[in-house]
Amino acid sequence: MDFDLSEEQSLLKDSVERLLADRYDFEARKRHGRGPHGYAREMWQAYAEQGLLAVPFAEEDGGIGGGPVETMIVMEAFGGALVLEPYLATVVLAGGLIRHAASAEQRAAWLPGLIGGETTYAFAHTERQARYDLADVGVSARRDGEGWILEGEKSLVLHGDSADRLIVSARTAGSRRDANGLGLFVVEANAPGVSRRGYPTQDGQRAAEVSLSSVRVGPDDVLGSPEGALPAIERVVDEAIAALCAEAVGAMDRMHRLTVEYLKTRKQFGTPIGTFQVLQHRAADMFIALEQARSMAFLATMMAGEEDARERTRAISGAKVQIGRSGRIVGQGAVQLHGGVGVTMEYSVGHYFKRVTMIDALFGDADHHLARVARLGGLIAA
Amino acid sequence: MDLRFTPEERAFREEVRGFFKENLPEDIRRKMVDGHHPSKQDIVTWQRILNRKGWAVPNWPVEWGGTGWDPVRQYIFLDELQSFPAPSPLQFGVYMVGPVIAQFGSQEQKQRFLPRIANLDDWWCQGFSEPGAGSDLASLKTKAVREGDHYVVNGQKTWTTLAQHADWIFCLVRTDSSVKKQEGITFLLIDMKTPGITVRPIQTLDGGHEVNEVFFDDVKVPVENRVGQENKGWDYAKFLLGNERTNIARVGVSKQRIRRLKELAAIERVGDVPLIETPRFAEKLAALEIELKALEMTQLRVVAAERTREKGKPDPASSILKIKGSEIQQATTELLLDVVGPYALPYLPEDEAADHGSNEPPIGPDWAGPAAPTYFNWRKISIYGGSNEIQKNIIAKAILGL
């Protein structure tokens, strides 16, 4: 049992942190966010050049063969800098679906463009009525000769407005919440019948509502079994949650540091406010919440690759609960201890607060995952 | 980074568990499962079983009976011990005064005391707190005046756990009042049979007799019973408290308590539904399990880091273990109150029942008895060993630099 990074992992951590320190301070982030897609194409290219987009892919697919630990390293650093680029959407979500469900021919066709930074992806899955139920899919896919025709509405598609390709989940059989009868279809974002309404999200990122009207998909653009995609979706969403846990830890860690720094420098009543015990204890509570979250992010990372879906899900859900709860403690505490400046757009701490709050709402909030842990019989072995 | 235990570590866990299964008397295990206190004789019996195996004092230097296990194995051993559940060794000997004597004591003290601690031939108690010295321990006033080849001790200690059984007490006493308060303290080993010592019980909220006041009235202590140097006692106390903190999360205890809660909540019914299947209870339980899992991971991080840390220098992060560990242990007692529901009410003090061999039938379910007493008694956990508020001060100063 050890928590140490290998030499390669340490190098990855150093290189991504150095890149962000050089090119992603809070002022730079503001500029990056003003780009046409709400992020910086040149940063995306920089990630590609550093191999960050290749992290989770097998070497034979042109990747670097990293696992959940490598993804954790990247995402934690991204959380610390509040990175805006569509890494989760393209590499973790779409990349994950391609890794787990695509054929060798499909991987050869799609991954070079993804890893090279030329093509971005988004996962069009959530629908208005689904809340956090991954099986709740109403968009339909009906047979059309060798191919398929997609019909319906997708919602909250992360970075769906800028993605070059969409991976769309659709129902090929069964009724709306059935576990069976789901397929995954790769669609060019500018294909006839696809329309998108992009908008900013609370945390400065982007999402889109996607409408699919008689969108034709060829037989080569179906990922895996057109009726049995749910296990792959669940697996990839678990991986995404583990990645988000790491991102949240990076963001919470930075928020906490900013807060402690502020307590040391801000003076009232003629003394730094960090000398007041009531504020010290709140900072200590935030520290405890941060470290408990970090511990559970490690657990999520360790379990993200677990083949036993039940064991994996329990641990991932447990981690998501902890991240959600810690996020509230650290985020609200950071804003409170900063006083008025904490609620301004101008200063960074509130932006971390917003991102961490939105992470709770992605792929199931703390309440959702708590109910799931309870249904699965808890986390402590009987 | 690999958070799994190695095959060797897993085999070690099996070995430990196998030994407990074979060797812990069933009546003692049953008492522990049911949430009762093990008796003095239970603790002595178990300690001697461990001592024959060579596992009485795993944390000590090997020459004095330590096992030489690395921090991960030390952790696994305690985790298994607590979650089995088996009685924990008497803290005051094995984890407190033993390591202090082994580190700072004279050769003669080591030979005289250490083997008897390992075999629990001597029952030790701790004389640190005083009525006026709780969180501010260094302000203690119990005074020792040197007269020839002995000290004369006068004063009072309090919250002295299980002093009623004790053969010896280790004490912090003031030997110099003219210097900074930390610099005038001496660490003495005192025979409880010495004339002038009076032990008076303090009854705790559960009705139990666990803690005491200890009075010293012209108690003569030979100079040879001083540990280390005069006026250096505070350093030894800090060493002792540092050792105490690494074991303070008691993750194994909480694991066992949660397993027991699940068993009982499956028996207890709300209408036709087992309590454990009611959403409100199930989610409270799941929330606690998540907190405990997080704490276990934090504990493992501290343990893994211990391999490269200087001995006797505790990780300031161990303050997290104390705070979360105590909160979670207390939460398990709160949930047990929920499980027993109205049968929390009857008050049948355990000591009386045990002393008089009561054969009165229980009132309500036979497992309900300890629920409320434990809830009341375990409020102590966030108070002893440096209260949780003191732990937050430590985090603020030692980790955050505030």
mmCIF file of N, CA, C and O in Angstrom, chain A residues 281-326:
data_model
loop_
_atom_site.group_PDB
_atom_site.id
_atom_site.type_symbol
_atom_site.label_atom_id
_atom_site.label_comp_id
_atom_site.label_asym_id
_atom_site.label_seq_id
_atom_site.Cartn_x
_atom_site.Cartn_y
_atom_site.Cartn_z
ATOM 1 N N HIS A 281 -10.712 28.109 13.636
ATOM 2 C CA HIS A 281 -11.437 26.836 13.691
ATOM 3 C C HIS A 281 -12.225 26.589 12.411
ATOM 4 O O HIS A 281 -12.328 25.459 11.945
ATOM 5 N N ARG A 282 -12.750 27.655 11.828
ATOM 6 C CA ARG A 282 -13.456 27.446 10.557
ATOM 7 C C ARG A 282 -12.462 27.002 9.479
ATOM 8 O O ARG A 282 -12.755 26.113 8.685
ATOM 9 N N ALA A 283 -11.284 27.604 9.483
ATOM 10 C CA ALA A 283 -10.257 27.184 8.516
ATOM 11 C C ALA A 283 -9.840 25.736 8.774
ATOM 12 O O ALA A 283 -9.575 24.977 7.833
ATOM 13 N N ALA A 284 -9.795 25.341 10.048
ATOM 14 C CA ALA A 284 -9.451 23.945 10.380
ATOM 15 C C ALA A 284 -10.550 23.003 9.893
ATOM 16 O O ALA A 284 -10.260 21.929 9.345
ATOM 17 N N ASP A 285 -11.797 23.402 10.067
ATOM 18 C CA ASP A 285 -12.912 22.575 9.561
ATOM 19 C C ASP A 285 -12.815 22.404 8.049
ATOM 20 O O ASP A 285 -13.077 21.320 7.513
ATOM 21 N N MET A 286 -12.460 23.490 7.380
ATOM 22 C CA MET A 286 -12.306 23.407 5.912
ATOM 23 C C MET A 286 -11.165 22.457 5.548
ATOM 24 O O MET A 286 -11.261 21.681 4.595
ATOM 25 N N PHE A 287 -10.096 22.520 6.326
ATOM 26 C CA PHE A 287 -8.946 21.648 6.064
ATOM 27 C C PHE A 287 -9.332 20.177 6.219
ATOM 28 O O PHE A 287 -8.981 19.335 5.399
ATOM 29 N N ILE A 288 -10.076 19.890 7.285
ATOM 30 C CA ILE A 288 -10.514 18.508 7.511
ATOM 31 C C ILE A 288 -11.394 18.049 6.350
ATOM 32 O O ILE A 288 -11.223 16.948 5.814
ATOM 33 N N ALA A 289 -12.330 18.907 5.941
ATOM 34 C CA ALA A 289 -13.233 18.550 4.837
ATOM 35 C C ALA A 289 -12.430 18.306 3.554
ATOM 36 O O ALA A 289 -12.708 17.371 2.796
ATOM 37 N N LEU A 290 -11.427 19.135 3.325
ATOM 38 C CA LEU A 290 -10.569 18.976 2.144
ATOM 39 C C LEU A 290 -9.835 17.638 2.192
ATOM 40 O O LEU A 290 -9.800 16.897 1.206
ATOM 41 N N GLU A 291 -9.242 17.311 3.328
ATOM 42 C CA GLU A 291 -8.451 16.079 3.404
ATOM 43 C C GLU A 291 -9.329 14.832 3.332
ATOM 44 O O GLU A 291 -8.924 13.823 2.750
ATOM 45 N N GLN A 292 -10.518 14.904 3.906
ATOM 46 C CA GLN A 292 -11.432 13.768 3.783
ATOM 47 C C GLN A 292 -11.841 13.599 2.314
ATOM 48 O O GLN A 292 -11.967 12.479 1.817
ATOM 49 N N ALA A 293 -12.041 14.716 1.618
ATOM 50 C CA ALA A 293 -12.374 14.650 0.195
ATOM 51 C C ALA A 293 -11.204 14.069 -0.599
ATOM 52 O O ALA A 293 -11.390 13.244 -1.496
ATOM 53 N N ARG A 294 -10.002 14.477 -0.241
ATOM 54 C CA ARG A 294 -8.820 13.971 -0.953
ATOM 55 C C ARG A 294 -8.718 12.453 -0.761
ATOM 56 O O ARG A 294 -8.452 11.711 -1.703
ATOM 57 N N SER A 295 -8.980 12.016 0.449
ATOM 58 C CA SER A 295 -8.926 10.576 0.721
ATOM 59 C C SER A 295 -9.932 9.825 -0.152
ATOM 60 O O SER A 295 -9.627 8.766 -0.705
ATOM 61 N N MET A 296 -11.139 10.388 -0.269
ATOM 62 C CA MET A 296 -12.156 9.687 -1.057
ATOM 63 C C MET A 296 -11.882 9.814 -2.554
ATOM 64 O O MET A 296 -12.270 8.924 -3.336
ATOM 65 N N ALA A 297 -11.222 10.880 -2.970
ATOM 66 C CA ALA A 297 -10.825 10.975 -4.383
ATOM 67 C C ALA A 297 -9.790 9.890 -4.703
ATOM 68 O O ALA A 297 -9.803 9.310 -5.790
ATOM 69 N N PHE A 298 -8.904 9.606 -3.735
ATOM 70 C CA PHE A 298 -7.962 8.484 -3.923
ATOM 71 C C PHE A 298 -8.729 7.165 -4.059
ATOM 72 O O PHE A 298 -8.432 6.344 -4.916
ATOM 73 N N LEU A 299 -9.716 6.999 -3.193
ATOM 74 C CA LEU A 299 -10.502 5.754 -3.256
ATOM 75 C C LEU A 299 -11.204 5.642 -4.612
ATOM 76 O O LEU A 299 -11.187 4.573 -5.245
ATOM 77 N N ALA A 300 -11.804 6.748 -5.062
ATOM 78 C CA ALA A 300 -12.498 6.737 -6.359
ATOM 79 C C ALA A 300 -11.514 6.387 -7.468
ATOM 80 O O ALA A 300 -11.830 5.607 -8.379
ATOM 81 N N THR A 301 -10.325 6.942 -7.408
ATOM 82 C CA THR A 301 -9.302 6.666 -8.417
ATOM 83 C C THR A 301 -8.928 5.187 -8.411
ATOM 84 O O THR A 301 -8.849 4.544 -9.460
ATOM 85 N N MET A 302 -8.739 4.666 -7.199
ATOM 86 C CA MET A 302 -8.348 3.264 -7.088
ATOM 87 C C MET A 302 -9.438 2.348 -7.622
ATOM 88 O O MET A 302 -9.153 1.315 -8.222
ATOM 89 N N MET A 303 -10.697 2.743 -7.423
ATOM 90 C CA MET A 303 -11.801 1.857 -7.779
ATOM 91 C C MET A 303 -12.361 2.124 -9.175
ATOM 92 O O MET A 303 -13.226 1.374 -9.639
ATOM 93 N N ALA A 304 -11.906 3.183 -9.844
ATOM 94 C CA ALA A 304 -12.491 3.552 -11.144
ATOM 95 C C ALA A 304 -12.304 2.449 -12.177
ATOM 96 O O ALA A 304 -13.117 2.296 -13.084
ATOM 97 N N GLY A 305 -11.239 1.679 -12.052
ATOM 98 C CA GLY A 305 -10.981 0.614 -13.019
ATOM 99 C C GLY A 305 -11.477 -0.742 -12.559
ATOM 100 O O GLY A 305 -11.237 -1.755 -13.219
ATOM 101 N N GLU A 306 -12.168 -0.784 -11.438
ATOM 102 C CA GLU A 306 -12.639 -2.058 -10.877
ATOM 103 C C GLU A 306 -13.667 -2.712 -11.806
ATOM 104 O O GLU A 306 -14.606 -2.066 -12.251
ATOM 105 N N GLU A 307 -13.469 -3.994 -12.074
ATOM 106 C CA GLU A 307 -14.371 -4.697 -13.007
ATOM 107 C C GLU A 307 -15.717 -5.021 -12.352
ATOM 108 O O GLU A 307 -16.749 -5.034 -13.024
ATOM 109 N N ASP A 308 -15.696 -5.301 -11.064
ATOM 110 C CA ASP A 308 -16.942 -5.607 -10.353
ATOM 111 C C ASP A 308 -17.761 -4.317 -10.223
ATOM 112 O O ASP A 308 -17.432 -3.426 -9.446
ATOM 113 N N ALA A 309 -18.845 -4.234 -11.033
ATOM 114 C CA ALA A 309 -19.577 -2.962 -11.149
ATOM 115 C C ALA A 309 -20.165 -2.526 -9.806
ATOM 116 O O ALA A 309 -20.218 -1.341 -9.493
ATOM 117 N N ARG A 310 -20.589 -3.488 -8.999
ATOM 118 C CA ARG A 310 -21.213 -3.148 -7.728
ATOM 119 C C ARG A 310 -20.198 -2.511 -6.762
ATOM 120 O O ARG A 310 -20.454 -1.464 -6.161
ATOM 121 N N GLU A 311 -19.031 -3.141 -6.675
ATOM 122 C CA GLU A 311 -17.982 -2.601 -5.806
ATOM 123 C C GLU A 311 -17.523 -1.232 -6.298
ATOM 124 O O GLU A 311 -17.293 -0.310 -5.519
ATOM 125 N N ARG A 312 -17.380 -1.133 -7.614
ATOM 126 C CA ARG A 312 -16.938 0.133 -8.200
ATOM 127 C C ARG A 312 -17.938 1.235 -7.875
ATOM 128 O O ARG A 312 -17.571 2.314 -7.403
ATOM 129 N N THR A 313 -19.206 0.943 -8.109
ATOM 130 C CA THR A 313 -20.243 1.952 -7.950
ATOM 131 C C THR A 313 -20.369 2.432 -6.507
ATOM 132 O O THR A 313 -20.521 3.617 -6.248
ATOM 133 N N ARG A 314 -20.301 1.476 -5.577
ATOM 134 C CA ARG A 314 -20.362 1.848 -4.162
ATOM 135 C C ARG A 314 -19.290 2.869 -3.797
ATOM 136 O O ARG A 314 -19.556 3.863 -3.134
ATOM 137 N N ALA A 315 -18.061 2.553 -4.214
ATOM 138 C CA ALA A 315 -16.942 3.419 -3.853
ATOM 139 C C ALA A 315 -17.058 4.771 -4.547
ATOM 140 O O ALA A 315 -16.839 5.828 -3.939
ATOM 141 N N ILE A 316 -17.419 4.745 -5.828
ATOM 142 C CA ILE A 316 -17.533 5.992 -6.590
ATOM 143 C C ILE A 316 -18.646 6.856 -6.003
ATOM 144 O O ILE A 316 -18.484 8.080 -5.825
ATOM 145 N N SER A 317 -19.778 6.238 -5.678
ATOM 146 C CA SER A 317 -20.874 7.013 -5.100
ATOM 147 C C SER A 317 -20.470 7.578 -3.744
ATOM 148 O O SER A 317 -20.778 8.726 -3.426
ATOM 149 N N GLY A 318 -19.782 6.769 -2.945
ATOM 150 C CA GLY A 318 -19.315 7.252 -1.646
ATOM 151 C C GLY A 318 -18.421 8.470 -1.811
ATOM 152 O O GLY A 318 -18.542 9.470 -1.093
ATOM 153 N N ALA A 319 -17.538 8.410 -2.792
ATOM 154 C CA ALA A 319 -16.630 9.534 -3.030
ATOM 155 C C ALA A 319 -17.407 10.780 -3.468
ATOM 156 O O ALA A 319 -17.125 11.890 -3.018
ATOM 157 N N LYS A 320 -18.413 10.575 -4.305
ATOM 158 C CA LYS A 320 -19.167 11.730 -4.814
ATOM 159 C C LYS A 320 -19.925 12.415 -3.667
ATOM 160 O O LYS A 320 -20.069 13.642 -3.645
ATOM 161 N N VAL A 321 -20.413 11.615 -2.735
ATOM 162 C CA VAL A 321 -21.085 12.190 -1.565
ATOM 163 C C VAL A 321 -20.092 13.052 -0.773
ATOM 164 O O VAL A 321 -20.375 14.197 -0.414
ATOM 165 N N GLN A 322 -18.922 12.481 -0.520
ATOM 166 C CA GLN A 322 -17.926 13.210 0.269
ATOM 167 C C GLN A 322 -17.518 14.501 -0.434
ATOM 168 O O GLN A 322 -17.394 15.556 0.202
ATOM 169 N N ILE A 323 -17.310 14.427 -1.746
ATOM 170 C CA ILE A 323 -16.904 15.606 -2.508
ATOM 171 C C ILE A 323 -17.988 16.678 -2.428
ATOM 172 O O ILE A 323 -17.710 17.863 -2.244
ATOM 173 N N GLY A 324 -19.243 16.240 -2.552
ATOM 174 C CA GLY A 324 -20.348 17.200 -2.492
ATOM 175 C C GLY A 324 -20.391 17.901 -1.148
ATOM 176 O O GLY A 324 -20.519 19.123 -1.068
ATOM 177 N N ARG A 325 -20.270 17.110 -0.094
ATOM 178 C CA ARG A 325 -20.362 17.695 1.250
ATOM 179 C C ARG A 325 -19.148 18.554 1.562
ATOM 180 O O ARG A 325 -19.274 19.651 2.100
ATOM 181 N N SER A 326 -17.976 18.046 1.244
ATOM 182 C CA SER A 326 -16.766 18.834 1.489
ATOM 183 C C SER A 326 -16.794 20.112 0.654
ATOM 184 O O SER A 326 -16.325 21.163 1.112
#
